[in-house]
XYZ file of C-alpha atoms in Angstrom:
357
model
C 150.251 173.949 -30.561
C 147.584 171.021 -30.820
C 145.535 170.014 -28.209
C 146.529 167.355 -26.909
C 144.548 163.555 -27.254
C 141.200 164.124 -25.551
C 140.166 162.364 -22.309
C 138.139 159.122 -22.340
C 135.515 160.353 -19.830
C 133.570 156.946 -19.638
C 133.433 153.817 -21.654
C 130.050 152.154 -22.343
C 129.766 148.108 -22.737
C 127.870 148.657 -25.404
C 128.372 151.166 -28.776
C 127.176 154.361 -28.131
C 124.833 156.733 -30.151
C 123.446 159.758 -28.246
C 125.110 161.577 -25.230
C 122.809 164.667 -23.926
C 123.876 167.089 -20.689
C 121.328 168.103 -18.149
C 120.982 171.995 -18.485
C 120.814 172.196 -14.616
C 122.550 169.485 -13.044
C 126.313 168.056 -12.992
C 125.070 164.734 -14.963
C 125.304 163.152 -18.507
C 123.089 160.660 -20.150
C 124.191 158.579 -22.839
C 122.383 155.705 -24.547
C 123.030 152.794 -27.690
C 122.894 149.311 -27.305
C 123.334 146.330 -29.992
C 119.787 146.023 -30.890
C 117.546 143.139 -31.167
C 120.879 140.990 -32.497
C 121.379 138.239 -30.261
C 125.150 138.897 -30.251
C 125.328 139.316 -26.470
C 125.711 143.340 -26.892
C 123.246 145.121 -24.247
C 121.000 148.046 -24.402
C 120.768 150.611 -22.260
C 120.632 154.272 -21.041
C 123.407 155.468 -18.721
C 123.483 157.780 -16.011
C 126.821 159.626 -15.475
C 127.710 161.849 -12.418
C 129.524 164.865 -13.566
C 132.248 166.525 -11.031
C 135.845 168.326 -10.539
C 138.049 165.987 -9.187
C 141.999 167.022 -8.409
C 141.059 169.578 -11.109
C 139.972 167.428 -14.095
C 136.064 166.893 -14.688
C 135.404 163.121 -14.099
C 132.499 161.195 -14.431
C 131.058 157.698 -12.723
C 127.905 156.174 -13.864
C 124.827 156.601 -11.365
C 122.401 154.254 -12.668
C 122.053 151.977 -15.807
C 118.798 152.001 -17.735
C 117.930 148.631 -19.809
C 116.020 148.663 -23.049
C 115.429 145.029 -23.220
C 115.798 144.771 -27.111
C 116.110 148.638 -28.231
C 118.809 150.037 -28.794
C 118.782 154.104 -28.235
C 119.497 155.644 -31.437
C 118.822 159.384 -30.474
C 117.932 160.998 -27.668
C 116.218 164.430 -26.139
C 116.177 165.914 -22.861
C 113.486 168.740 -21.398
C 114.357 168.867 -17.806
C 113.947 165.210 -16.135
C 112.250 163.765 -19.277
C 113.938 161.592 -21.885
C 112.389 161.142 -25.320
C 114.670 158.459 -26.506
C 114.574 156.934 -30.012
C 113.864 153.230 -29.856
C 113.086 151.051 -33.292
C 109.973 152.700 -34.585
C 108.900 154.707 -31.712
C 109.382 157.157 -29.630
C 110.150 156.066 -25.519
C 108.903 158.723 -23.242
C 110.475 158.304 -19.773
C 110.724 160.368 -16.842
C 114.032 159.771 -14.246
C 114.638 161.230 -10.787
C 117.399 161.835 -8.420
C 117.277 160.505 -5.101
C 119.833 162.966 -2.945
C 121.925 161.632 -0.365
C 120.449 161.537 3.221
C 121.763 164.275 5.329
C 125.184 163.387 8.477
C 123.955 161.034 10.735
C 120.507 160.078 10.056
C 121.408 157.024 7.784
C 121.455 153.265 9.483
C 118.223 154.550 11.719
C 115.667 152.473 9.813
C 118.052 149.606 10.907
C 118.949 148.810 7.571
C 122.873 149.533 9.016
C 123.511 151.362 5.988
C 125.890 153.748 7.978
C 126.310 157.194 5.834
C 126.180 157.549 1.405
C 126.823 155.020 -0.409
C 129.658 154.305 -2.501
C 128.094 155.033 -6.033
C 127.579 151.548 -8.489
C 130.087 151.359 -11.263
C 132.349 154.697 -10.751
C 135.365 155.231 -12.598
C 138.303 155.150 -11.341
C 139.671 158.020 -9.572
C 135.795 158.997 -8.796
C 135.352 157.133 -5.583
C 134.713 158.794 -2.251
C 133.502 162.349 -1.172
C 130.216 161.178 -2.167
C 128.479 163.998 0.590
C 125.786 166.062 -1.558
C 125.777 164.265 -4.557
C 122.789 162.012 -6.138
C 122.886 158.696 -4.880
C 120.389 156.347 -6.705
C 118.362 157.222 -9.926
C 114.722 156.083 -10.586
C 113.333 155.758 -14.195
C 109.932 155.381 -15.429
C 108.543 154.902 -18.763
C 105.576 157.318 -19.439
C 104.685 156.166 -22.861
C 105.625 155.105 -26.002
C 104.444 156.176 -29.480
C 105.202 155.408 -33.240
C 107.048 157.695 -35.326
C 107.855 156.225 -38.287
C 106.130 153.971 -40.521
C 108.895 153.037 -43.536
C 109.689 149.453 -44.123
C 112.704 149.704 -42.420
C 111.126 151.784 -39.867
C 113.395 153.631 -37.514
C 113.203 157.148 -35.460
C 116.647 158.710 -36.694
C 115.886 162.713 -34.730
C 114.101 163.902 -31.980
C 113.811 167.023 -30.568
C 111.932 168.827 -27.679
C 111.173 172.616 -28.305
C 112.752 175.522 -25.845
C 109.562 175.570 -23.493
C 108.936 171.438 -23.257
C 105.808 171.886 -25.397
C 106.504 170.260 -28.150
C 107.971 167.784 -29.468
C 109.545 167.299 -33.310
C 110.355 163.325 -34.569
C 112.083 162.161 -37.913
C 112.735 158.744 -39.532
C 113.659 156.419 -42.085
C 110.683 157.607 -43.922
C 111.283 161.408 -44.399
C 108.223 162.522 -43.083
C 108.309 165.266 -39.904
C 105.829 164.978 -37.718
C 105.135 167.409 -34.704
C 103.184 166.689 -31.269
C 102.005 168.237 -28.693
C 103.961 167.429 -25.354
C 103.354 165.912 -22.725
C 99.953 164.589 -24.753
C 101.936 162.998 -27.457
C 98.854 164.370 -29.826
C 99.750 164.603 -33.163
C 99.769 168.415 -34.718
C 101.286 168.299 -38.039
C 102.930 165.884 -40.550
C 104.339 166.161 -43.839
C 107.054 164.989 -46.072
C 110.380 166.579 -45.748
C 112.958 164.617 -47.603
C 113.174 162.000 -50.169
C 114.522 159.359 -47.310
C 115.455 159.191 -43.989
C 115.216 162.433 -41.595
C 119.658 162.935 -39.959
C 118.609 165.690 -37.754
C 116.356 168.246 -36.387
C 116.853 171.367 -34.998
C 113.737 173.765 -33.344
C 114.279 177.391 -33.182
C 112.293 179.734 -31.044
C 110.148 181.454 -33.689
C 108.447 177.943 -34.711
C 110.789 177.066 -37.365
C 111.876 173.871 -37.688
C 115.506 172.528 -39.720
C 115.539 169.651 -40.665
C 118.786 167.851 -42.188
C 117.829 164.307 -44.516
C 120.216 161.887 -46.607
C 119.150 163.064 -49.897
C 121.498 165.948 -49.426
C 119.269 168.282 -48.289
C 118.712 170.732 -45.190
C 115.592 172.597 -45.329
C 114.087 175.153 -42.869
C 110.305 175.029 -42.577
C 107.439 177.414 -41.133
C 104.814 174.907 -40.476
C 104.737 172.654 -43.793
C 105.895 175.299 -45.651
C 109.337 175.162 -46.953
C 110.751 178.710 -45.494
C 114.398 177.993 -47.858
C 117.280 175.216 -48.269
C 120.598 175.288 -47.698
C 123.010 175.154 -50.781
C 126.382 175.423 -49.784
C 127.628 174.544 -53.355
C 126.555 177.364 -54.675
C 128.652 179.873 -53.153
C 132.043 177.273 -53.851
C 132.556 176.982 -57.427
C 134.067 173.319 -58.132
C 132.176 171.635 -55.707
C 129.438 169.286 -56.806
C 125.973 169.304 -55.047
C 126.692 165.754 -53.754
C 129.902 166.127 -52.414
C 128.830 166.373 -49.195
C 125.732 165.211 -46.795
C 124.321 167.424 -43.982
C 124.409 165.082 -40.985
C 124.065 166.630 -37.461
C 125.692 169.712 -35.294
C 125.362 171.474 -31.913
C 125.599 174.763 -30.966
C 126.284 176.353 -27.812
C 125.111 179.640 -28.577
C 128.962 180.520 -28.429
C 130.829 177.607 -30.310
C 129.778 175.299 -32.820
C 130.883 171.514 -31.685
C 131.291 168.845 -34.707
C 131.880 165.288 -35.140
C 132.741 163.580 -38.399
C 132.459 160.170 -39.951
C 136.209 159.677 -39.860
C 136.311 160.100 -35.731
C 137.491 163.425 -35.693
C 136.292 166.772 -33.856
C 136.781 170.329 -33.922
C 135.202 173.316 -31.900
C 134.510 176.717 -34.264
C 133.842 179.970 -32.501
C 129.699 180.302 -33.545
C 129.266 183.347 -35.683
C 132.807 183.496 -37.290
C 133.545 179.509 -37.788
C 136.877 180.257 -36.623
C 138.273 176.978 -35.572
C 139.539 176.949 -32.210
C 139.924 173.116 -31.447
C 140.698 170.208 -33.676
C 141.820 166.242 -33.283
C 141.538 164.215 -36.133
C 140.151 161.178 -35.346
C 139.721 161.486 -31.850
C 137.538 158.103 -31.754
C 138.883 157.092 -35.102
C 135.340 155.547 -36.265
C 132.323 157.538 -36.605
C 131.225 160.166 -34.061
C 127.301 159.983 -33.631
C 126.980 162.513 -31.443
C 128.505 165.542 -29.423
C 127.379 168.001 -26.502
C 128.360 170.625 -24.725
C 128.324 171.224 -20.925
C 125.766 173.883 -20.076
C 126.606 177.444 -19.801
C 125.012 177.602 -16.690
C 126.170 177.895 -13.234
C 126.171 174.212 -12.749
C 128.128 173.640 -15.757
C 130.401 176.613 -15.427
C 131.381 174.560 -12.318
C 132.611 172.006 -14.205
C 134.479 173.502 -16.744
C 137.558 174.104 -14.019
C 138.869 177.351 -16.216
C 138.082 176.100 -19.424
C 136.051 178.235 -21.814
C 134.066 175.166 -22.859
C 133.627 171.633 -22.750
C 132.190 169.557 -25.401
C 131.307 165.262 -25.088
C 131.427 163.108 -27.927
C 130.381 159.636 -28.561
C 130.761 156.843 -31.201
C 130.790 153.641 -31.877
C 133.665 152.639 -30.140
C 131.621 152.617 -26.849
C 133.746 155.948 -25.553
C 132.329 159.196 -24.926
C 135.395 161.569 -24.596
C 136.321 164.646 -23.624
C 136.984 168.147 -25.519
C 138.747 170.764 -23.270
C 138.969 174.571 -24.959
C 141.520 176.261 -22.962
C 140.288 179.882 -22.058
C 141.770 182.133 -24.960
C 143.925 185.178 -23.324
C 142.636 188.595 -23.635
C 143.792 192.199 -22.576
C 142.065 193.951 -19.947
C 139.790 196.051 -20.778
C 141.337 198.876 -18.549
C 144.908 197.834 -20.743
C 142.762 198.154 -23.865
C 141.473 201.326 -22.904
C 144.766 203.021 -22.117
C 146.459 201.794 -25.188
C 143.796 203.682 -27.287
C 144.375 206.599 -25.075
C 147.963 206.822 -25.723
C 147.390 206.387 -29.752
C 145.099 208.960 -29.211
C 147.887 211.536 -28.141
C 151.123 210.359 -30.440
C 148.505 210.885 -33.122
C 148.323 214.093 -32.142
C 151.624 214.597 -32.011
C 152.384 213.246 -34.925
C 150.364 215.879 -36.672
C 151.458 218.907 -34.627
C 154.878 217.812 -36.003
C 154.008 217.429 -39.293
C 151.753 220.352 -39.424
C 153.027 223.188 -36.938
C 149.976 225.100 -35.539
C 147.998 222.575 -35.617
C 146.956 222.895 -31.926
């Protein structure tokens, strides 16, 4: 049976390019804007609470973020830091959560603000209950470096290693270039692609894939070019250029993808089995996609689903991907059906060969 239509979670006034999931708390950032157009379109990063509601996750925006002129065009996340995309440069800010204050000791600084707040700008069906959740978020820009020095110049990746240290940008101009983080001091830069830089991905042994418009995904040790991908070559028929590598995630388990036509399908990680599909879920390009965490925060929010994954586009909606949990036996069931094939086999044969026992 198909899955049914997927849940718009929350719907931006503004088209939307990045969505990223904190790995330890119940809250989604997602960021875009119009740009410096003066078409009336806004920028901004928004902060979205994250939480079970009547048994459905829901979410209701915390805190919007304005960029002025910038639109957010990618995004990373190492704990409460944001390294957010922005024109030319990369926009290093830092956010924190202000928690609730605990029964009865709200209203005694006479401000008569009697208990938590109603949170600004929840969806619907998200109001009230509001008791240990984050009430107010406060961001700070840190600094704010160039990354990319084309003609057209714009930061297209970004990407924070696994222990915060450093940091990997990409652009219109092809080149990578590494830093050291929280410094921002430049440690390597090279060419990688004949144009602009889709995506990059850091793996924990220093290697660094990279994914560019001139139909290329490399994998790199330093500036060294470690191999490239060539799908082509292993499906006879199929030019070079059919395709372009553009951008994935992976949970570790499944493998989440959005396409240029809107749709999105979930694939089980080291088989590419497809477990989930909607064609054209947004029905215009999906720019990004996350899962929620495997951790114990975001177990908590998957409500008996085996995963979750967000996805974004232009139509201003992030949405909702829901993997039902897949039915298995037992492993006690398993266990005693291989005991009793164990036995008629050996029956079989002490029937077809008398003596055999």
């Amino acid at each position: 049976m198909a899955p049914r239509r997927p849940a718009e979670l929350y719907r931006a006034p503004f088209p939307l390019y990045t969505v990223r999931l904190h790995p330890r708390r119940p809250l989604a950032i997602t960021a875009g804007g119009g740009g410096a157009a003066k078409t009336g379109i806004r920028n901004g990063v928004h902060f979205l609470q994250l939480e079970q509601i009547g048994g459905q996750l829901s979410a209701s925006l915390l805190h919007c973020h304005d960029t002025e002129t910038r639109a957010t065009m990618t995004m990373a996340l190492a704990g409460d830091v944001i390294a957010a995309g922005q024109d030319n440069s990369c926009h290093i800010l830092r956010f924190s959560l202000q928690e609730p204050e605990a029964p009865g000791t709200a209203g005694k600084d006479g401000s008569g603000d009697k208990g938590a707040r109603r949170r600004r700008g929840g969806s619907a069906g998200a109001q009230g209950g509001t008791q240990g959740r984050a009430r107010e978020v406060r961001v700070e820009s840190l600094q704010r470096v160039r990354t990319d020095f084309s003609p057209d110049a714009l930061q297209k990746a970004v990407r924070f290693s696994a222990d915060g240290a450093l940091l990997a940008t990409g652009g219109a101009d092809g080149f990578l270039r590494l830093w050291e983080f929280p410094s921002m001091k430049k440690m390597l830069e090279f060419r990688a692609h004949d144009g602009e830089i889709e995506d990059i991905a850091l793996g924990p042994d220093n290697k660094v894939v990279t994914a560019g418009r001139d139909f290329q995904c490399c994998v790199w040790q330093q500036d060294q070019l470690v191999t490239g991908l060539r799908w082509h070559e292993n499906l006879p028929g199929i030019p070079d250029k059919a395709y372009r590598y553009q951008a994935c995630r992976d949970s570790g388990t499944f493998l989440g993808l959005g396409t240029v036509t809107g749709s999105v399908a979930i694939h089980i990680a080291f088989s590419l089995q497809r477990l989930y599909y909607v064609k054209e879920a947004h029905g215009i390009v999906v720019t990004d996609v996350a899962f929620v965490p495997e951790s114990r925060p975001g177990r908590e929010l998957l409500g008996g689903h085996e995963a979750a994954l967000l996805s974004v586009a232009v139509d201003s909606r992030c949405k909702l991907h829901l993997l039902p949990t897949r039915r298995s036996l037992p492993v006690w069931l398993l266990l005693l059906l291989c005991a009793g094939l164990i036995v008629a086999t050996i029956l079989l044969l002490q029937l077809a060969f008398p003596g055999f026992l």
